[in-house]
Coordinates of C-alpha atoms in Angstrom, one line a residue:
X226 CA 106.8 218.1 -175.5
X227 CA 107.6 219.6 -178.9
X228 CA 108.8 222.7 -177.2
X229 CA 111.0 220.8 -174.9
X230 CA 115.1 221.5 -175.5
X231 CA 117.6 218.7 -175.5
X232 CA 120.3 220.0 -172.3
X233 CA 123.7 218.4 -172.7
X234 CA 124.4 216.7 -169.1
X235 CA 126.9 218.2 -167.0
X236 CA 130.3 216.6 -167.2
X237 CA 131.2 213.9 -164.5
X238 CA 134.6 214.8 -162.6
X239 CA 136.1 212.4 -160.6
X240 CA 139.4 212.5 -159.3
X241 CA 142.3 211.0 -160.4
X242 CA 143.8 208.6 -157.9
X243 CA 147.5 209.2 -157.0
X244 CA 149.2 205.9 -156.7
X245 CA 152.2 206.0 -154.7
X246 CA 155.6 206.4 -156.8
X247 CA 157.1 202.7 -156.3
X248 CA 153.6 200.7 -157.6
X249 CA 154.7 202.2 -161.0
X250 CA 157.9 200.7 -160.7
X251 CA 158.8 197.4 -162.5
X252 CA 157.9 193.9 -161.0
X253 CA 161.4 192.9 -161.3
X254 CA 162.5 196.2 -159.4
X255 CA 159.9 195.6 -156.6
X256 CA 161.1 192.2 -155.6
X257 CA 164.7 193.2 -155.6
X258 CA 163.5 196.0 -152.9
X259 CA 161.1 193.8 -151.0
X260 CA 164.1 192.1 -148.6
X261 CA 165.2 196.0 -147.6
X262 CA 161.5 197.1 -147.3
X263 CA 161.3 194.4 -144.8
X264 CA 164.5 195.6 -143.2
X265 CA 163.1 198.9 -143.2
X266 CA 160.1 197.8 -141.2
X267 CA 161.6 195.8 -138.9
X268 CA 163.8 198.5 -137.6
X269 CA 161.1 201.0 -137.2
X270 CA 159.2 198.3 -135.3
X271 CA 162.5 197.7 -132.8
X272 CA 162.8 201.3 -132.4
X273 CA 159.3 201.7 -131.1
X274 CA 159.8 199.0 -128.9
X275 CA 163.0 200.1 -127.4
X276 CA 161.7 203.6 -126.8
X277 CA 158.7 202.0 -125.0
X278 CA 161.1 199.9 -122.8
X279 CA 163.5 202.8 -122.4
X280 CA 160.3 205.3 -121.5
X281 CA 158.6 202.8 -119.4
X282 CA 160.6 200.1 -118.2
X283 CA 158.7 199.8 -114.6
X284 CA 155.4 199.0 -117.0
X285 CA 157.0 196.5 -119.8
X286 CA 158.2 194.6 -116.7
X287 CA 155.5 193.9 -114.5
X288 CA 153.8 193.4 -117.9
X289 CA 155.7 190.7 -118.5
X290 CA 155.9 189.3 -115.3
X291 CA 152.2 189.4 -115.2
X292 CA 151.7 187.4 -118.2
X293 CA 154.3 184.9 -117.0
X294 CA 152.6 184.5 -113.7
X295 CA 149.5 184.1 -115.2
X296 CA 150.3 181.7 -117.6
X297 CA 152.1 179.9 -115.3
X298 CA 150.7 180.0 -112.0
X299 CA 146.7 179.6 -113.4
X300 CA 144.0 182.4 -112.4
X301 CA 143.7 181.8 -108.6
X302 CA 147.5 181.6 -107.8
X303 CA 147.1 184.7 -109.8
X304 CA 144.8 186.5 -108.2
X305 CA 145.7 185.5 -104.7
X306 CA 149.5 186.8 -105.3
X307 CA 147.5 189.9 -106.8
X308 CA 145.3 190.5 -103.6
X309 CA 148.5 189.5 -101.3
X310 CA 150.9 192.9 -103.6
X311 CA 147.7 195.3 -103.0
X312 CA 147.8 194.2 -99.2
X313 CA 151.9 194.9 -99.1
X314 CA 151.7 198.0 -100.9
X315 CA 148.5 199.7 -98.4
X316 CA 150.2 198.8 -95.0
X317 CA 153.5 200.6 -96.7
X318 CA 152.1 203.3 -97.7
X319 CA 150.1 203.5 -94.1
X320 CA 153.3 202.9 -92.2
X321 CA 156.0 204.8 -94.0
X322 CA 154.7 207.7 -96.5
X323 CA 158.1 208.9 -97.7
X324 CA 160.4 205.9 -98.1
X325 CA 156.8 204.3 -100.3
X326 CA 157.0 207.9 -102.3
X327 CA 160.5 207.2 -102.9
X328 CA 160.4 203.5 -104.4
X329 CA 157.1 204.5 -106.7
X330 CA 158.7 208.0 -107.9
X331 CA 159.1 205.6 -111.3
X332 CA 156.1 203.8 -111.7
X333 CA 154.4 207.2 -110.7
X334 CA 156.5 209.1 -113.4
X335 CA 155.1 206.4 -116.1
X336 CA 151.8 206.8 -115.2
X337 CA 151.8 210.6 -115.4
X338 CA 153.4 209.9 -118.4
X339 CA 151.1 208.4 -120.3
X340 CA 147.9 209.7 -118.8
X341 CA 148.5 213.5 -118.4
X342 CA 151.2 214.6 -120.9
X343 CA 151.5 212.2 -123.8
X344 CA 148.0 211.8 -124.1
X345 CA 147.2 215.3 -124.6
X346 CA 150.6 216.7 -126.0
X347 CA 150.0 217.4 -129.8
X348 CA 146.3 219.2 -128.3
X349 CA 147.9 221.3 -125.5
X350 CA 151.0 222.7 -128.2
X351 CA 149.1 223.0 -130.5
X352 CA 146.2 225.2 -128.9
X353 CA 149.4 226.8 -127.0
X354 CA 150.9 227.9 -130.6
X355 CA 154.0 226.3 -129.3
X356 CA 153.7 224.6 -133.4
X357 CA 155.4 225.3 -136.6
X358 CA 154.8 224.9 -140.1
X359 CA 157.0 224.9 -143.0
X360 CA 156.2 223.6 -146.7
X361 CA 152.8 222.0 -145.0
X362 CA 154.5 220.2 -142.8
X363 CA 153.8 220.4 -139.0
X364 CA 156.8 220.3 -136.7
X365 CA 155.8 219.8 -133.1
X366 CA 158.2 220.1 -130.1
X367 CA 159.1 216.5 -128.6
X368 CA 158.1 215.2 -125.0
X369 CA 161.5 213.5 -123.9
X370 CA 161.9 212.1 -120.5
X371 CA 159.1 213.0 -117.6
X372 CA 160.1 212.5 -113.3
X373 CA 157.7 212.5 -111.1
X374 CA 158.7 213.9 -107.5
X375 CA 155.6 214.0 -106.0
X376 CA 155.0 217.8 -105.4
X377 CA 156.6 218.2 -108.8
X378 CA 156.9 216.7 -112.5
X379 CA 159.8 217.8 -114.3
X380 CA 159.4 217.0 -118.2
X381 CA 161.8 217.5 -120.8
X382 CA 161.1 219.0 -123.5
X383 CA 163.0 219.4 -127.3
X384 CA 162.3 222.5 -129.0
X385 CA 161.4 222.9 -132.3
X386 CA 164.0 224.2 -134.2
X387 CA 163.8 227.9 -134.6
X388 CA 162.3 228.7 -131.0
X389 CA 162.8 230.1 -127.9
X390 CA 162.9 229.4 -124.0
X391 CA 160.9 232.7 -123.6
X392 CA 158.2 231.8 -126.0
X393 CA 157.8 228.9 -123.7
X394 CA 157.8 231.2 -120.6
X395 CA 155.2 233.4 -121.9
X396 CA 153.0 230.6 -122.4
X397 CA 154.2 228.8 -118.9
X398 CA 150.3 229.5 -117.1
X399 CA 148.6 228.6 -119.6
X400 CA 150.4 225.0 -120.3
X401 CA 150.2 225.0 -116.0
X402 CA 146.1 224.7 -116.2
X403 CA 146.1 222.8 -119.1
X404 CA 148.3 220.4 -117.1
X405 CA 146.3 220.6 -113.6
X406 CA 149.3 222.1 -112.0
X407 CA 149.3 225.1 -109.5
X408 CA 152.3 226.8 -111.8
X409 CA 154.8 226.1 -114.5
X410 CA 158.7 227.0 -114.4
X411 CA 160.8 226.9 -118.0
X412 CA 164.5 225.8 -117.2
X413 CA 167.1 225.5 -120.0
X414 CA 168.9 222.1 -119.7
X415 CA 170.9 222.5 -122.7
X416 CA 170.7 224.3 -126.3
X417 CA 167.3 223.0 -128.0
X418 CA 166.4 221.4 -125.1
X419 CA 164.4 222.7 -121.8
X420 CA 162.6 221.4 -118.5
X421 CA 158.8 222.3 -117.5
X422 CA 158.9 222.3 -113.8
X423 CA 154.7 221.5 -113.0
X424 CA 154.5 222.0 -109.5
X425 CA 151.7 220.2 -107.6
X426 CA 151.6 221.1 -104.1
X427 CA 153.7 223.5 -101.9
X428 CA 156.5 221.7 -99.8
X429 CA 157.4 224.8 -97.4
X430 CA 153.8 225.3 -96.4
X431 CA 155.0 223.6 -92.8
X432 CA 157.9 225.3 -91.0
X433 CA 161.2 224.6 -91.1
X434 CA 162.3 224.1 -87.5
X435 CA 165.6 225.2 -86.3
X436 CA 168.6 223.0 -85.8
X437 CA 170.8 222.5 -83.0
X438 CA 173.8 224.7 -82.5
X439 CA 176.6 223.6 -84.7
X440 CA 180.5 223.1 -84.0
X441 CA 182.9 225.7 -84.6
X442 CA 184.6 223.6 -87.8
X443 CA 181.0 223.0 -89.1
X444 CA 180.3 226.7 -89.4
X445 CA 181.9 227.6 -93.2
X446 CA 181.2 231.2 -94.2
X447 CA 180.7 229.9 -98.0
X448 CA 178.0 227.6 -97.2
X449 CA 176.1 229.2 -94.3
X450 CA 173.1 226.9 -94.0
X451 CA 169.7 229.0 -92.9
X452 CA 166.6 227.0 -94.4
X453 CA 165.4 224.2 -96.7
X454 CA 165.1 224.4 -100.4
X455 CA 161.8 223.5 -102.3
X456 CA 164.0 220.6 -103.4
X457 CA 164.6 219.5 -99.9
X458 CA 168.4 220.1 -99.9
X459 CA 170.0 222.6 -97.5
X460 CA 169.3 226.3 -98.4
X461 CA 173.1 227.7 -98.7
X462 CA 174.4 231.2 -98.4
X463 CA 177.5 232.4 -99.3
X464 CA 178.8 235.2 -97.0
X465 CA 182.8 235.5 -97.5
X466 CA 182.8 237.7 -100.6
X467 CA 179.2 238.7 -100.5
X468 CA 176.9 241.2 -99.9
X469 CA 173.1 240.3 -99.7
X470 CA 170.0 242.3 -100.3
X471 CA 166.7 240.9 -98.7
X472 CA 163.4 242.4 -99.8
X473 CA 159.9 241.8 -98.5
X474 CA 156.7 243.2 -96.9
X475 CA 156.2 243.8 -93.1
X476 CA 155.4 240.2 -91.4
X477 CA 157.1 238.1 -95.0
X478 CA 159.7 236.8 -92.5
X479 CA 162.3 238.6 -93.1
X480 CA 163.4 238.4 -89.0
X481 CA 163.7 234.3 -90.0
X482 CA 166.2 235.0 -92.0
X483 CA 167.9 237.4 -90.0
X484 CA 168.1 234.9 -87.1
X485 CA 169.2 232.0 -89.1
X486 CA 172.1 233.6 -90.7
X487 CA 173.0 234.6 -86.5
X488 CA 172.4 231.2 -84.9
X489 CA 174.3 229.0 -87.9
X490 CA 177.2 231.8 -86.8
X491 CA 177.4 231.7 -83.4
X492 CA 179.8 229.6 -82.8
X493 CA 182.2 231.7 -84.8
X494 CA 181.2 234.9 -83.3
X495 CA 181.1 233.1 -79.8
X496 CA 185.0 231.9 -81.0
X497 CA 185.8 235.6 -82.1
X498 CA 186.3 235.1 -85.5
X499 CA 183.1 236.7 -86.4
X500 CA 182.2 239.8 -85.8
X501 CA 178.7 241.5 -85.8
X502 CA 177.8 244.9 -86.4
X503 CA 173.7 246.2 -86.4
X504 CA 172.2 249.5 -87.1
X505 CA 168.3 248.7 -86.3
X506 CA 166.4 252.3 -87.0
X507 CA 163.3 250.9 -86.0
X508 CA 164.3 251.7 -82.3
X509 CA 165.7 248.2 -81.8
X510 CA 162.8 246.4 -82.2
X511 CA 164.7 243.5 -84.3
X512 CA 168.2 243.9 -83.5
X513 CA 167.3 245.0 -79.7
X514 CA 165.9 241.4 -78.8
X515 CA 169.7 240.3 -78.5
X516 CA 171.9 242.7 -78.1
X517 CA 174.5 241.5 -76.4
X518 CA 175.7 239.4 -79.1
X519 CA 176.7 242.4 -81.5
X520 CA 180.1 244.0 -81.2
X521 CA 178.4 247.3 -81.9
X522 CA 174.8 248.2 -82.3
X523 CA 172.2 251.7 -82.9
X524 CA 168.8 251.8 -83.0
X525 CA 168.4 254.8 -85.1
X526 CA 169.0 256.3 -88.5
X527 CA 170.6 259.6 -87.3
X528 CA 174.2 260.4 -86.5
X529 CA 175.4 257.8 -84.3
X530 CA 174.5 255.1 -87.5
X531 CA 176.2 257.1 -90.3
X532 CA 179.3 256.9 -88.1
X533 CA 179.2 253.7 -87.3
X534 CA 179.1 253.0 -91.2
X535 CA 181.9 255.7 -92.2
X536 CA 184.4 253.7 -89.5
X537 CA 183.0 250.0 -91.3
X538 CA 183.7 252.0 -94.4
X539 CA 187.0 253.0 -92.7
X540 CA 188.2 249.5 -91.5
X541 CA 187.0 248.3 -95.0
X542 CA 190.0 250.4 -96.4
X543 CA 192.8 249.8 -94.1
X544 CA 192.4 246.4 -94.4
X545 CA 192.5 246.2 -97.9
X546 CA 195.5 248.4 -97.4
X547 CA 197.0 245.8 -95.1
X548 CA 196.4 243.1 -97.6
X549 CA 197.5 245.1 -101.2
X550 CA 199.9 242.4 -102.4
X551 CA 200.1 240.1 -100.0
X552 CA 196.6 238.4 -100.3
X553 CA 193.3 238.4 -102.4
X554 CA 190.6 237.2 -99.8
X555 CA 190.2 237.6 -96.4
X556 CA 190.7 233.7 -94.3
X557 CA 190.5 233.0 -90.9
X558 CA 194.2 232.9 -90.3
X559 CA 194.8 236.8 -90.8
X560 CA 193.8 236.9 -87.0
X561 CA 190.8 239.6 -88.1
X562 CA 187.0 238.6 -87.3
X563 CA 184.8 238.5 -90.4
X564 CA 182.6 241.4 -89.9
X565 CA 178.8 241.1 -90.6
X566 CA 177.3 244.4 -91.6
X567 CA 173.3 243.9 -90.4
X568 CA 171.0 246.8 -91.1
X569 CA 167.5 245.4 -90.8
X570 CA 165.8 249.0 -92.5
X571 CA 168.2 249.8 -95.2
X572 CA 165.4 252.6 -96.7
X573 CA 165.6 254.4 -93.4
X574 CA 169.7 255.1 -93.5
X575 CA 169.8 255.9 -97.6
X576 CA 166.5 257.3 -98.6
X577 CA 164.0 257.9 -95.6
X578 CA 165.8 260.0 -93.7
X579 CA 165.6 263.9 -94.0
X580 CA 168.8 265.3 -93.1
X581 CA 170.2 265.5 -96.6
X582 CA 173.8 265.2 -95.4
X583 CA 173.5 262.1 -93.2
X584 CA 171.9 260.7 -96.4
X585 CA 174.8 261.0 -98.4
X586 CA 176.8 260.2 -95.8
X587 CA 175.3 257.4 -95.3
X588 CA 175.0 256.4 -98.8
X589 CA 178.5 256.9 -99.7
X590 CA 179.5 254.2 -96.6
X591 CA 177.3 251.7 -97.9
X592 CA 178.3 252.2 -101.5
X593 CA 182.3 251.9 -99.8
X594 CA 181.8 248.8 -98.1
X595 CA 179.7 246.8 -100.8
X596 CA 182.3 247.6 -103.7
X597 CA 185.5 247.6 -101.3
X598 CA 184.7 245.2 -98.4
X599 CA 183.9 241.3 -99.8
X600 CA 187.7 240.6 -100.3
X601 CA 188.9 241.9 -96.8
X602 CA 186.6 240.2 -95.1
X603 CA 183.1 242.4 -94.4
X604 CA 179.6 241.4 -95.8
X605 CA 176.6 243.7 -96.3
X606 CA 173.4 242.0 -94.5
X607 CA 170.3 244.4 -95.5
X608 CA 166.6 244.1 -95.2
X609 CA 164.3 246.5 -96.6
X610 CA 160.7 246.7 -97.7
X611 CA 160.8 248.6 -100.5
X612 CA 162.9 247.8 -103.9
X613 CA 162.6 250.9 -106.4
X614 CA 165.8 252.2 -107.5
X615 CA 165.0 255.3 -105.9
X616 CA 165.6 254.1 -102.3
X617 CA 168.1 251.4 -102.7
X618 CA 170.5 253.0 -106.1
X619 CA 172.8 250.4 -106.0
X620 CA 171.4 247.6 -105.8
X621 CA 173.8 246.6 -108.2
X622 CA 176.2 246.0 -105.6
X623 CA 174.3 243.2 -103.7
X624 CA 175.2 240.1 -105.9
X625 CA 172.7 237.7 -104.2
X626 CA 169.3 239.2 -103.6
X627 CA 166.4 237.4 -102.0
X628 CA 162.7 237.8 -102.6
X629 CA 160.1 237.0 -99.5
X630 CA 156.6 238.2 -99.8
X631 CA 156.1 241.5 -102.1
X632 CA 153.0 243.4 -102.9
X633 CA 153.1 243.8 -106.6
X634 CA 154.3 241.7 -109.5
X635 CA 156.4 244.5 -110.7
X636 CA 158.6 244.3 -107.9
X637 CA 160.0 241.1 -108.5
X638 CA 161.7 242.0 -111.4
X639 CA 163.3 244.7 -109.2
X640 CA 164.8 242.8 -106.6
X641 CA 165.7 239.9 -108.7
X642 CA 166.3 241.1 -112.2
X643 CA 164.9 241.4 -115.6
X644 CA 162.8 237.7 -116.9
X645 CA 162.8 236.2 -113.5
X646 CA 159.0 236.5 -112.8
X647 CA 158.6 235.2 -116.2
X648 CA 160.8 232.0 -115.1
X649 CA 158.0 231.2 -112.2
X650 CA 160.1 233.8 -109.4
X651 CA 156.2 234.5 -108.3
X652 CA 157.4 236.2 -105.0
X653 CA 154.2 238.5 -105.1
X654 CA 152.1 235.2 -104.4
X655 CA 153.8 233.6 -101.3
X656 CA 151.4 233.3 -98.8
X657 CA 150.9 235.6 -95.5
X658 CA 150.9 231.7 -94.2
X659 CA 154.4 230.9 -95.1
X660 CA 156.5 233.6 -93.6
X661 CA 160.1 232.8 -94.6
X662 CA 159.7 231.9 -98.0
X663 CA 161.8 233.5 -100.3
X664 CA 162.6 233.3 -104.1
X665 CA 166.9 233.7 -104.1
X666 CA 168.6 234.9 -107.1
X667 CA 172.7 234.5 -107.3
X668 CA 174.5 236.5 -110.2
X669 CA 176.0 233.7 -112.5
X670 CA 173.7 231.3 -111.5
X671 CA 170.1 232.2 -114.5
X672 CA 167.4 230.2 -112.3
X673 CA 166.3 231.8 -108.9
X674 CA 165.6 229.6 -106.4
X675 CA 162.9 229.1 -103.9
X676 CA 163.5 228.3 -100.0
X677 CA 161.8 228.9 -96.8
X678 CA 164.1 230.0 -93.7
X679 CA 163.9 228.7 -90.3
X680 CA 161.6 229.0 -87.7
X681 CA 163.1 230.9 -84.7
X682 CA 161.5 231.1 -81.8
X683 CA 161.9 233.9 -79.1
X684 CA 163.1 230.8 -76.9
X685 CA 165.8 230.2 -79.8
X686 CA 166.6 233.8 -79.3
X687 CA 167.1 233.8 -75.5
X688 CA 169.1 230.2 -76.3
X689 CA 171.2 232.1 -78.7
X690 CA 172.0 234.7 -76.2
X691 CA 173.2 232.7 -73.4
X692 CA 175.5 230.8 -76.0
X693 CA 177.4 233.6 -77.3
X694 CA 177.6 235.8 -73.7
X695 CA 178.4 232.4 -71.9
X696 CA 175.5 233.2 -69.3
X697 CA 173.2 230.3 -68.2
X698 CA 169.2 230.3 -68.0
X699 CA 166.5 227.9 -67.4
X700 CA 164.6 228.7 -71.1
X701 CA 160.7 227.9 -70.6
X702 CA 159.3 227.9 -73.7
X703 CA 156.1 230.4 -74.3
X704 CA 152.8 228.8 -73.9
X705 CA 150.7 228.1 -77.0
X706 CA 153.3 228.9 -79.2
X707 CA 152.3 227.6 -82.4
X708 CA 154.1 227.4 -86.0
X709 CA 153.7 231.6 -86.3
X710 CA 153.9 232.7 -82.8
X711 CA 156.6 233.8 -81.1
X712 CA 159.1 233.8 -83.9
X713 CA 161.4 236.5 -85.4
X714 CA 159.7 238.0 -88.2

């Protein structure tokens, strides 16, 4: 022990507590800004109570109509009116699927609310780096308002300052499988603010059948109707002042498009005031199933198509001759048919074929009536399979391009512009089970959008004939025809 050292203890460190700034004020101070502490409180409490009511009013009200009726009515009565709701709600939902979709699109929306985005929000952006910080503060984008559609969610979302819709867009699979959706679409709503479309299920997997034969003064060349719309609504096309450029793989359905654009015409080619014009170098095997109803028509790629297009090109020129200063857009009461351009194999006529003069030939007739023809009346209707600048140069010139079934993911952006696969255009995973869908992009408009055309049917074809010609047939429909046989494609 007598060699033992006295060793000075090591210092104690505790840390100093940090009171909060108004305990230090005076007592007299605190009292006087108790009554607007309170005020403080009680408006914070108000707000979170309105934006529970105003987020989920379907919930706060059978809430309180739940608590009523309980406290009211006594557990049985309860139970009983319980049991008797449950009962109601089954036989609807048995009986009548879509009208019972319809009236619980808003309880639905709450639901998903709460249990698939709020709940897991601040974890999905934040693991998304979707976050920002500044001064050590976190700033998190805000979930605004959430509807449910069934196939579809669409939630709003507020940016955080300082970001961008394509930061979101390059993050759009990822926030799709954190959200157990087949895909996710970024739309722009307004500056700071943008929409995550979190699609579900696929409403064009079932064909869209055909309608009957319009009216004459149905048919409106702005609003030519030739499908259905992912939304449900009425896929449009404009074809007065309009040239359109349809691109997709052999079998995508590109023939259901075709037809559908013919058959909601017919009654103004059948009237005279449309007029149809085909080149079909595939030998006819498209245009060549109704041929009768096509003022003029070749089945091949060599001379007798280039000069069908150079006197197109030609008509295209005197009658914008005819109308220099007298007026801007061709209408129906000039007295000349609207002519339809179709060329179902654009590639063949412009790139395939080898006679290096009927090429440019060729080339310099399309590029006449694309930039020349919309005002005086003539639209460009082309198909072709492949989209590289090298076969079709101007695609410029087509200012609504649809997308059906392509092979690569590149080839998107080719048909329907820089971003759009980004945006949720995926037209390199439609289905070979869905011929017909299409991804349709509109200059002006920034969001493609998706559509399926309808199902025709070779009988809808021989139905089609016999309407325009005036003949008359007995049309037995083919046997076993089922949702993929026997239809243009």
């Amino acid at each position: 022990m007598g060699n033992s050292r006295w060793v000075d203890p090591a210092p104690l460190e505790v840390a100093r507590p940090r009171l909060p700034w108004w305990t230090m004020l005076p007592r007299w101070v605190k009292l006087v800004l108790l009554p607007l502490a309170l005020a403080v409180v009680v408006v914070w409490v108000l707000a979170k109570v309105v934006r529970v009511v105003w987020f989920y009013p379907v919930s706060v009200a059978l809430g309180l109509v739940t608590l009523l009726l309980r406290a009211w009515a006594g557990p049985w009565v309860f139970g009983a009116v319980v049991a008797a709701a449950a009962v109601v709600l089954f036989v609807w939902w048995w009986r009548d699927k879509t009208t019972f979709d319809v009236w619980l699109r808003w309880p639905r929306t709450e639901f998903r609310r709460v249990a698939v985005y709020a709940y897991q929000w601040r974890t999905v952006v934040r693991l998304s780096s979707l976050t920002a910080s500044a001064k050590g503060r976190e700033y998190l984008p805000r979930l605004r308002r959430t509807r449910s559609e069934g196939w579809r969610d669409r939630v709003r979302v507020r940016m955080v300052k300082g970001q961008a819709p394509e930061q979101w867009e390059a993050r759009a699979s990822g926030l799709a499988h954190a959200f157990g959706s087949q895909s996710c679409r970024v739309r722009v709503i307004r500056p700071g603010v943008i929409e995550l479309d979190l699609v579900h299920s696929n409403p064009l997997a079932s064909a869209v059948a055909l309608p009957a034969m319009g009216s004459e003064s149905a048919v409106d060349l702005r609003r030519v109707v030739v499908g259905r719309t992912e939304t449900g609504k009425p896929w449009r096309l404009r074809l007065l002042g309009n040239h359109l450029l349809t691109v997709g793989v052999s079998g995508a359905g590109k023939g259901s498009l075709l037809w559908s654009v013919v058959w909601a015409l017919a009654p103004l080619v059948k009237a005279g005031a449309v007029r149809l014009v085909g080149i079909d170098p595939k030998g006819g095997m498209e245009l060549g199933q109704v041929p009768e109803i096509f003022d003029r028509v070749v089945y091949d790629n060599g001379e007798a198509a280039v000069t069908l297009l150079e006197e197109v090109a030609a008509d295209v020129r005197k009658r914008a001759a005819t109308y220099r200063g007298v007026r801007r857009l061709w209408a129906r009461e000039t007295g000349e048919p609207f002519t339809l351009l179709v060329v179902d194999e654009l590639a063949d006529l412009i790139a395939y074929q080898t006679d290096k003069r009927l090429r440019e030939r060729a080339q310099a007739a399309l590029q006449t009536i694309t930039s020349q023809g919309r005002a005086p009346g003539f639209g460009v209707l082309a198909f072709v399979q492949d989209p590289r600048k090298e076969v079709v140069p101007f695609r410029n010139l087509f200012p609504t391009r649809v997308a059906m079934r392509l092979d690569e993911a590149v080839q998107v952006d080719m048909v329907l512009g820089d971003g759009l696969r980004a945006r949720g255009a995926n037209a390199h995973e439609i289905s070979e089970s869905t011929p017909g869908v299409a991804w349709i992009k509109v200059d002006g408009h920034r969001d493609p959008v998706r559509a399926r055309a309808f199902h025709v049917t070779d009988t809808n074809l021989v139905e089609l004939r016999h309407y325009i010609t005036g003949g008359s047939a007995i049309i037995v429909p083919f046997p076993d025809a089922g949702p993929h046989e026997g239809a243009a494609a």
